Amino acid sequence: MTTHTQSDPAETLTVAMLTLGCARNEVDSEELAGRLAADGFRLVEDPAQADTVVVNTCGFVEQAKKDSVDALLEAADLKLDAGHGGQARAVVAVGCMAERYGKDLAASLPEADAVLGFDDYTDIAGRLRSIVAGETHHAHTPSDRRLLLPISPVERQRPQTTPVVTPRSRLESGPLAPLKLASGCDRRCTFCAIPSFRGSFVSRRPSDVIAEARWLAGEGVRELFLVSENSTSYGKDLGDLRLLETLLPELTSIDGIERVRVSYLQPAETRPGLIEAIATTPGVTPYFDLSFQHASPTVLRRMRRFGDPESFLGLLERVRALAPEAGVRSNVIVGFPGETDEDLQVLCDFLEAARMDVTGVFGYSDEDGTEAAGFEESVKLDPDEVWERTQRVTALVEELNAQRAEERIGEHVVVLVEDVEDGSAEGRADFQGPEVDGTTTLTEGSWAVGDLVPAVVTGTDGVDLVARPTGAAR
């Protein structure tokens, strides 16, 4: 067995960040990396070459939790192999799963040297140094973070001489970067545990968002991906619910920023002014990430959400009246407790009428601590029935999304190149969001990552597109 002496506070330690989950987690990882770099840590890409491996976990659904545990176990194997060329001295869990389960995760996963909660982030360097030095870290007892009072609007409206930019080190070098608008959520959807461990909704000051956007532009970013748990709520806690509408043109005016994309809109809160701002502001992609979750009014009420097919289709009609080629994506939950065959058919009929570019389909399962998990067993569907319904809806949306992609043939698009391999360039058009949507492959020409290439769509492969360049890149 290889032993290590205690860590010298002045010792330069290496750290690798492994990120699971959503774009919000990516921002958190880069903020942690920034704090660590500012305190003398050296960031490395290869976990096998790191003194400390930090795994930023996801705690959203069962599969995400499993992936997080697997990542922690793989990192722990590197520590065990330290005597065979590796150098890992500590494996640390952070992120949503770590915050959500705290000491319970630490007890069930002794392979991790420590489980850190969100409150540890401000002194992440000190925490890691003590862990590498062999000190025992006692994981927190999870609590409902909605009970923690967020900073009041009065406090945040005090004069501020300079914007506050959280230290951030980019872990990816691509032309797109997520930019956090807010943290937390004030909604109480019965299926969702996120507010309990992310806390109440707190908007960032516009000056802070703009300052970070300028920094990202200086790092070579050309597209900003605005993320939060609910972007339609941005500014409400600052006394201005229309703050996002005024922020968008300020972001697009930053030198170097060519595209701004907004994620995660709540349909019930998507006001006409916001639709117009996203659909018509130059530099803002006409892209609508609308969280419908279902279409049956009965199921939606049980989810503690609002809407019906008519209102949802009316929303899409307003979007397309302003931007006929707008991109629309959503997620739906199938097999929610109490969902009848009639409810499922309402959902399917809505999906056919909506003509969305991409729809994510999730089969319902109980989540710890949620209201839906406590529903009477008599209203819960058998897991096999949930699986069958999920397969049915998945097959439907795959067909519908492929049809929508075919409707794009002949459209003129601008492709942001994100990957060039063996002379083939791949990227995304305005209506394609990162990671979860389709991509566009350019059929000819020599392009570099970060190029914005005008092209015309000539073919499809499922939700992915093929396009022929029509002009020079910018």
Tab-separated table of N, CA and C in Angstrom, residues 305-396:
chain	number	residue	atom	x	y	z
A	305	ARG	N	-49.007	21.820	-12.082
A	305	ARG	CA	-48.648	22.683	-13.199
A	305	ARG	C	-49.932	23.146	-13.881
A	306	PHE	N	-49.783	23.976	-14.901
A	306	PHE	CA	-50.961	24.569	-15.515
A	306	PHE	C	-50.869	24.455	-17.030
A	307	GLY	N	-52.030	24.350	-17.667
A	307	GLY	CA	-52.067	24.336	-19.117
A	307	GLY	C	-52.977	23.259	-19.671
A	308	ASP	N	-53.116	23.280	-20.969
A	308	ASP	CA	-53.927	22.314	-21.713
A	308	ASP	C	-53.509	22.400	-23.168
A	309	PRO	N	-53.963	21.473	-24.010
A	309	PRO	CA	-53.513	21.507	-25.407
A	309	PRO	C	-53.804	22.832	-26.105
A	310	GLU	N	-54.954	23.418	-25.825
A	310	GLU	CA	-55.323	24.647	-26.521
A	310	GLU	C	-54.372	25.788	-26.171
A	311	SER	N	-54.075	25.958	-24.888
A	311	SER	CA	-53.179	27.052	-24.499
A	311	SER	C	-51.757	26.805	-24.979
A	312	PHE	N	-51.311	25.551	-24.941
A	312	PHE	CA	-49.969	25.238	-25.399
A	312	PHE	C	-49.832	25.469	-26.906
A	313	LEU	N	-50.838	25.023	-27.671
A	313	LEU	CA	-50.784	25.221	-29.116
A	313	LEU	C	-50.909	26.703	-29.462
A	314	GLY	N	-51.674	27.446	-28.651
A	314	GLY	CA	-51.764	28.889	-28.858
A	314	GLY	C	-50.430	29.568	-28.635
A	315	LEU	N	-49.676	29.099	-27.636
A	315	LEU	CA	-48.341	29.621	-27.371
A	315	LEU	C	-47.421	29.364	-28.563
A	316	LEU	N	-47.454	28.152	-29.092
A	316	LEU	CA	-46.617	27.824	-30.248
A	316	LEU	C	-47.031	28.625	-31.478
A	317	GLU	N	-48.321	28.886	-31.605
A	317	GLU	CA	-48.795	29.692	-32.733
A	317	GLU	C	-48.242	31.112	-32.651
A	318	ARG	N	-48.201	31.685	-31.438
A	318	ARG	CA	-47.646	33.030	-31.270
A	318	ARG	C	-46.154	33.038	-31.584
A	319	VAL	N	-45.457	31.987	-31.159
A	319	VAL	CA	-44.023	31.886	-31.463
A	319	VAL	C	-43.799	31.873	-32.965
A	320	ARG	N	-44.515	31.017	-33.672
A	320	ARG	CA	-44.268	30.828	-35.100
A	320	ARG	C	-44.800	31.981	-35.938
A	321	ALA	N	-45.747	32.754	-35.391
A	321	ALA	CA	-46.203	33.944	-36.105
A	321	ALA	C	-45.076	34.977	-36.168
A	322	LEU	N	-44.243	35.027	-35.121
A	322	LEU	CA	-43.127	35.968	-35.077
A	322	LEU	C	-41.867	35.400	-35.719
A	323	ALA	N	-41.666	34.087	-35.593
A	323	ALA	CA	-40.460	33.436	-36.127
A	323	ALA	C	-40.859	32.079	-36.690
A	324	PRO	N	-41.284	32.031	-37.957
A	324	PRO	CA	-41.790	30.776	-38.541
A	324	PRO	C	-40.809	29.616	-38.466
A	325	GLU	N	-39.507	29.898	-38.470
A	325	GLU	CA	-38.517	28.813	-38.458
A	325	GLU	C	-37.949	28.571	-37.064
A	326	ALA	N	-38.628	29.073	-36.036
A	326	ALA	CA	-38.133	28.929	-34.665
A	326	ALA	C	-37.966	27.457	-34.289
A	327	GLY	N	-36.975	27.197	-33.454
A	327	GLY	CA	-36.796	25.860	-32.896
A	327	GLY	C	-37.596	25.712	-31.618
A	328	VAL	N	-38.218	24.554	-31.433
A	328	VAL	CA	-39.006	24.275	-30.230
A	328	VAL	C	-38.639	22.895	-29.720
A	329	ARG	N	-38.312	22.813	-28.441
A	329	ARG	CA	-38.070	21.516	-27.820
A	329	ARG	C	-38.809	21.461	-26.502
A	330	SER	N	-39.039	20.239	-26.004
A	330	SER	CA	-39.706	20.076	-24.721
A	330	SER	C	-39.384	18.708	-24.145
A	331	ASN	N	-39.845	18.503	-22.907
A	331	ASN	CA	-39.779	17.199	-22.247
A	331	ASN	C	-41.175	16.828	-21.781
A	332	VAL	N	-41.467	15.548	-21.772
A	332	VAL	CA	-42.749	15.082	-21.244
A	332	VAL	C	-42.521	13.887	-20.321
A	333	ILE	N	-43.395	13.752	-19.337
A	333	ILE	CA	-43.362	12.626	-18.401
A	333	ILE	C	-44.551	11.721	-18.707
A	334	VAL	N	-44.277	10.456	-18.908
A	334	VAL	CA	-45.306	9.476	-19.243
A	334	VAL	C	-45.507	8.530	-18.064
A	335	GLY	N	-46.768	8.171	-17.810
A	335	GLY	CA	-47.060	7.225	-16.736
A	335	GLY	C	-47.154	7.867	-15.369
A	336	PHE	N	-47.430	9.175	-15.324
A	336	PHE	CA	-47.574	9.853	-14.036
A	336	PHE	C	-48.760	9.248	-13.284
A	337	PRO	N	-48.690	9.184	-11.943
A	337	PRO	CA	-49.792	8.590	-11.176
A	337	PRO	C	-51.151	9.156	-11.576
A	338	GLY	N	-52.072	8.255	-11.857
A	338	GLY	CA	-53.416	8.647	-12.239
A	338	GLY	C	-53.609	8.849	-13.721
A	339	GLU	N	-52.540	8.774	-14.520
A	339	GLU	CA	-52.669	8.969	-15.964
A	339	GLU	C	-53.514	7.850	-16.568
A	340	THR	N	-54.580	8.223	-17.260
A	340	THR	CA	-55.460	7.251	-17.903
A	340	THR	C	-55.085	7.083	-19.368
A	341	ASP	N	-55.708	6.116	-20.016
A	341	ASP	CA	-55.501	5.951	-21.453
A	341	ASP	C	-55.925	7.216	-22.194
A	342	GLU	N	-57.005	7.855	-21.709
A	342	GLU	CA	-57.489	9.082	-22.341
A	342	GLU	C	-56.460	10.207	-22.183
A	343	ASP	N	-55.867	10.301	-20.994
A	343	ASP	CA	-54.828	11.322	-20.771
A	343	ASP	C	-53.652	11.114	-21.713
A	344	LEU	N	-53.259	9.859	-21.865
A	344	LEU	CA	-52.128	9.547	-22.736
A	344	LEU	C	-52.443	9.922	-24.182
A	345	GLN	N	-53.681	9.686	-24.591
A	345	GLN	CA	-54.057	10.030	-25.958
A	345	GLN	C	-54.065	11.544	-26.160
A	346	VAL	N	-54.482	12.292	-25.135
A	346	VAL	CA	-54.424	13.759	-25.210
A	346	VAL	C	-52.983	14.209	-25.446
A	347	LEU	N	-52.060	13.589	-24.730
A	347	LEU	CA	-50.644	13.925	-24.897
A	347	LEU	C	-50.178	13.615	-26.315
A	348	CYS	N	-50.506	12.440	-26.799
A	348	CYS	CA	-50.063	12.045	-28.143
A	348	CYS	C	-50.655	12.966	-29.213
A	349	ASP	N	-51.933	13.300	-29.068
A	349	ASP	CA	-52.565	14.204	-30.029
A	349	ASP	C	-51.881	15.575	-30.010
A	350	PHE	N	-51.541	16.042	-28.821
A	350	PHE	CA	-50.855	17.327	-28.715
A	350	PHE	C	-49.492	17.278	-29.395
A	351	LEU	N	-48.740	16.217	-29.161
A	351	LEU	CA	-47.414	16.101	-29.753
A	351	LEU	C	-47.494	16.111	-31.279
A	352	GLU	N	-48.501	15.458	-31.821
A	352	GLU	CA	-48.663	15.451	-33.270
A	352	GLU	C	-48.963	16.849	-33.798
A	353	ALA	N	-49.772	17.601	-33.061
A	353	ALA	CA	-50.151	18.937	-33.511
A	353	ALA	C	-49.039	19.957	-33.286
A	354	ALA	N	-48.174	19.718	-32.306
A	354	ALA	CA	-47.183	20.723	-31.905
A	354	ALA	C	-46.017	20.856	-32.874
A	355	ARG	N	-45.654	19.799	-33.581
A	355	ARG	CA	-44.564	19.839	-34.565
A	355	ARG	C	-43.269	20.381	-33.948
A	356	MET	N	-42.866	19.810	-32.838
A	356	MET	CA	-41.632	20.266	-32.185
A	356	MET	C	-40.414	19.603	-32.812
A	357	ASP	N	-39.279	20.267	-32.678
A	357	ASP	CA	-38.045	19.741	-33.255
A	357	ASP	C	-37.518	18.554	-32.473
A	358	VAL	N	-37.571	18.635	-31.143
A	358	VAL	CA	-37.074	17.556	-30.284
A	358	VAL	C	-37.964	17.467	-29.058
A	359	THR	N	-38.296	16.249	-28.657
A	359	THR	CA	-39.058	16.028	-27.432
A	359	THR	C	-38.381	14.917	-26.633
A	360	GLY	N	-38.007	15.214	-25.408
A	360	GLY	CA	-37.467	14.197	-24.517
A	360	GLY	C	-38.595	13.499	-23.779
A	361	VAL	N	-38.554	12.180	-23.726
A	361	VAL	CA	-39.616	11.399	-23.091
A	361	VAL	C	-39.048	10.673	-21.874
A	362	PHE	N	-39.687	10.863	-20.725
A	362	PHE	CA	-39.255	10.236	-19.479
A	362	PHE	C	-40.406	9.441	-18.877
A	363	GLY	N	-40.121	8.203	-18.512
A	363	GLY	CA	-41.108	7.417	-17.789
A	363	GLY	C	-41.100	7.815	-16.317
A	364	TYR	N	-42.261	7.951	-15.733
A	364	TYR	CA	-42.342	8.397	-14.336
A	364	TYR	C	-41.776	7.343	-13.380
A	365	SER	N	-41.051	7.836	-12.371
A	365	SER	CA	-40.656	6.998	-11.236
A	365	SER	C	-40.638	7.901	-10.008
A	366	ASP	N	-40.889	7.324	-8.851
A	366	ASP	CA	-40.909	8.101	-7.609
A	366	ASP	C	-39.544	8.712	-7.331
A	367	GLU	N	-39.545	9.959	-6.886
A	367	GLU	CA	-38.328	10.632	-6.455
A	367	GLU	C	-38.435	10.926	-4.963
A	368	ASP	N	-37.367	10.611	-4.232
A	368	ASP	CA	-37.360	10.815	-2.782
A	368	ASP	C	-37.795	12.227	-2.414
A	369	GLY	N	-38.710	12.309	-1.452
A	369	GLY	CA	-39.064	13.603	-0.901
A	369	GLY	C	-40.061	14.409	-1.700
A	370	THR	N	-40.545	13.871	-2.808
A	370	THR	CA	-41.513	14.618	-3.604
A	370	THR	C	-42.937	14.276	-3.176
A	371	GLU	N	-43.851	15.177	-3.489
A	371	GLU	CA	-45.259	14.945	-3.145
A	371	GLU	C	-45.807	13.741	-3.890
A	372	ALA	N	-45.420	13.590	-5.169
A	372	ALA	CA	-45.957	12.488	-5.967
A	372	ALA	C	-45.535	11.137	-5.417
A	373	ALA	N	-44.344	11.062	-4.811
A	373	ALA	CA	-43.890	9.799	-4.235
A	373	ALA	C	-44.812	9.350	-3.115
A	374	GLY	N	-45.520	10.299	-2.504
A	374	GLY	CA	-46.428	9.964	-1.416
A	374	GLY	C	-47.866	9.751	-1.852
A	375	PHE	N	-48.128	9.812	-3.149
A	375	PHE	CA	-49.483	9.537	-3.630
A	375	PHE	C	-49.889	8.103	-3.281
A	376	GLU	N	-51.165	7.883	-3.154
A	376	GLU	CA	-51.663	6.543	-2.845
A	376	GLU	C	-51.235	5.549	-3.926
A	377	GLU	N	-50.876	4.357	-3.478
A	377	GLU	CA	-50.423	3.336	-4.422
A	377	GLU	C	-51.495	2.998	-5.451
A	378	SER	N	-52.750	3.207	-5.089
A	378	SER	CA	-53.840	2.842	-5.999
A	378	SER	C	-53.842	3.675	-7.279
A	379	VAL	N	-53.215	4.868	-7.250
A	379	VAL	CA	-53.201	5.706	-8.447
A	379	VAL	C	-51.905	5.546	-9.237
A	380	LYS	N	-50.961	4.786	-8.703
A	380	LYS	CA	-49.681	4.627	-9.391
A	380	LYS	C	-49.753	3.481	-10.387
A	381	LEU	N	-49.193	3.689	-11.543
A	381	LEU	CA	-49.213	2.673	-12.590
A	381	LEU	C	-48.134	1.636	-12.335
A	382	ASP	N	-48.411	0.429	-12.793
A	382	ASP	CA	-47.426	-0.634	-12.712
A	382	ASP	C	-46.196	-0.244	-13.541
A	383	PRO	N	-44.991	-0.499	-13.046
A	383	PRO	CA	-43.775	-0.123	-13.790
A	383	PRO	C	-43.743	-0.659	-15.219
A	384	ASP	N	-44.276	-1.856	-15.427
A	384	ASP	CA	-44.300	-2.396	-16.790
A	384	ASP	C	-45.215	-1.565	-17.690
A	385	GLU	N	-46.321	-1.085	-17.111
A	385	GLU	CA	-47.233	-0.239	-17.882
A	385	GLU	C	-46.575	1.099	-18.193
A	386	VAL	N	-45.853	1.654	-17.228
A	386	VAL	CA	-45.127	2.908	-17.468
A	386	VAL	C	-44.117	2.713	-18.592
A	387	TRP	N	-43.409	1.595	-18.559
A	387	TRP	CA	-42.411	1.318	-19.582
A	387	TRP	C	-43.060	1.203	-20.965
A	388	GLU	N	-44.174	0.491	-21.039
A	388	GLU	CA	-44.854	0.309	-22.327
A	388	GLU	C	-45.339	1.647	-22.876
A	389	ARG	N	-45.902	2.488	-22.001
A	389	ARG	CA	-46.380	3.798	-22.455
A	389	ARG	C	-45.210	4.679	-22.899
A	390	THR	N	-44.117	4.582	-22.169
A	390	THR	CA	-42.942	5.375	-22.524
A	390	THR	C	-42.407	4.962	-23.883
A	391	GLN	N	-42.361	3.662	-24.141
A	391	GLN	CA	-41.908	3.186	-25.442
A	391	GLN	C	-42.822	3.677	-26.553
A	392	ARG	N	-44.118	3.670	-26.291
A	392	ARG	CA	-45.088	4.116	-27.305
A	392	ARG	C	-44.885	5.587	-27.642
A	393	VAL	N	-44.745	6.418	-26.623
A	393	VAL	CA	-44.585	7.855	-26.864
A	393	VAL	C	-43.212	8.139	-27.471
A	394	THR	N	-42.198	7.408	-27.042
A	394	THR	CA	-40.861	7.589	-27.618
A	394	THR	C	-40.868	7.295	-29.111
A	395	ALA	N	-41.517	6.207	-29.501
A	395	ALA	CA	-41.588	5.862	-30.924
A	395	ALA	C	-42.327	6.950	-31.701
A	396	LEU	N	-43.379	7.491	-31.088
A	396	LEU	CA	-44.139	8.546	-31.753
A	396	LEU	C	-43.278	9.788	-31.959
